[in-house]
Amino acid sequence: MLFKTALNFKQFKPLNNIKLLNNHKKMKLTTNQILEQNQELRTKCLVYTRVMGYHRPVESFNIGKKGEHRQRTHFTEGKCC
């Protein structure tokens, strides 16, 4: 499953500060500053989920299916060793 990473997504928690190397000087920019500088580069991100053995975009779901998708428990696998 692919996860949506956009600011309007409830579970997205951006980092407070991101260090970037710019013109051989270290700059400390906040997430909001980076987003403001690169606003024209942002694009819509589609979320796909597996339904009945195939993948479908979540945005094509009806209201009931979207609610069901939000209530699902997402699992992450730990490292084996």
Coordinates of C-alpha atoms in Angstrom, one line a residue:
M1 CA 0.0 0.0 0.0
L2 CA 1.2 3.5 -0.8
F3 CA 0.8 6.2 1.8
K4 CA -0.2 9.7 1.0
T5 CA 2.3 12.3 2.3
A6 CA 0.7 15.7 2.0
L7 CA 0.1 18.4 4.6
N8 CA -3.6 18.0 4.5
F9 CA -3.3 14.4 5.5
K10 CA -4.1 13.9 9.2
Q11 CA -1.3 11.5 9.9
F12 CA 1.5 13.5 8.3
K13 CA 3.9 14.9 10.8
P14 CA 6.6 17.0 9.2
L15 CA 10.0 17.5 10.8
N16 CA 10.4 20.7 12.7
N17 CA 13.7 21.6 11.1
I18 CA 15.5 20.3 8.0
K19 CA 19.2 21.0 7.4
L20 CA 20.1 21.7 3.8
L21 CA 23.4 22.4 2.1
N22 CA 23.0 25.5 0.0
N23 CA 25.9 27.4 -1.6
H24 CA 28.4 25.6 0.6
K25 CA 26.7 27.0 3.7
K26 CA 24.6 25.1 6.1
M27 CA 21.2 26.6 6.4
K28 CA 18.5 25.5 8.8
L29 CA 15.0 25.8 7.3
T30 CA 11.7 24.9 8.7
T31 CA 9.3 22.7 6.9
N32 CA 7.0 25.6 6.1
Q33 CA 9.8 27.6 4.6
I34 CA 10.8 24.7 2.3
L35 CA 7.1 24.2 1.2
E36 CA 6.7 28.0 0.5
Q37 CA 9.9 28.0 -1.6
N38 CA 8.9 24.9 -3.6
Q39 CA 5.1 25.4 -3.9
E40 CA 5.1 25.3 -7.7
L41 CA 6.9 21.8 -7.6
R42 CA 4.2 20.2 -5.5
T43 CA 1.8 17.7 -7.2
K44 CA -1.2 15.7 -6.2
C45 CA -0.3 12.3 -4.6
L46 CA -2.6 9.4 -5.3
V47 CA -3.2 6.7 -2.6
Y48 CA -3.7 3.2 -3.8
T49 CA -5.0 0.3 -1.7
R50 CA -5.4 -3.4 -2.3
V51 CA -9.1 -4.4 -2.8
M52 CA -10.1 -8.0 -3.7
G53 CA -6.7 -8.9 -5.1
Y54 CA -6.0 -5.7 -7.1
H55 CA -5.0 -2.1 -6.4
R56 CA -7.4 0.8 -6.7
P57 CA -7.0 4.5 -6.0
V58 CA -8.7 5.5 -2.8
E59 CA -10.1 8.7 -4.3
S60 CA -12.4 6.6 -6.5
F61 CA -14.1 5.0 -3.5
N62 CA -17.7 6.0 -2.5
I63 CA -18.4 7.6 0.9
G64 CA -18.9 4.3 2.8
K65 CA -15.7 2.7 1.4
K66 CA -13.7 5.9 2.2
G67 CA -14.9 5.7 5.8
E68 CA -14.0 2.0 6.0
H69 CA -10.5 2.8 4.6
R70 CA -10.0 5.4 7.3
Q71 CA -10.9 2.9 10.1
R72 CA -8.4 0.3 8.9
T73 CA -5.5 -0.6 11.1
H74 CA -2.2 -0.2 9.3
F75 CA 0.6 -2.6 10.2
T76 CA 4.3 -2.3 9.9
E77 CA 6.6 -5.2 9.9
G78 CA 9.6 -5.1 12.2
K79 CA 13.1 -6.2 11.3
C80 CA 13.8 -9.9 11.4
C81 CA 17.1 -9.8 13.2

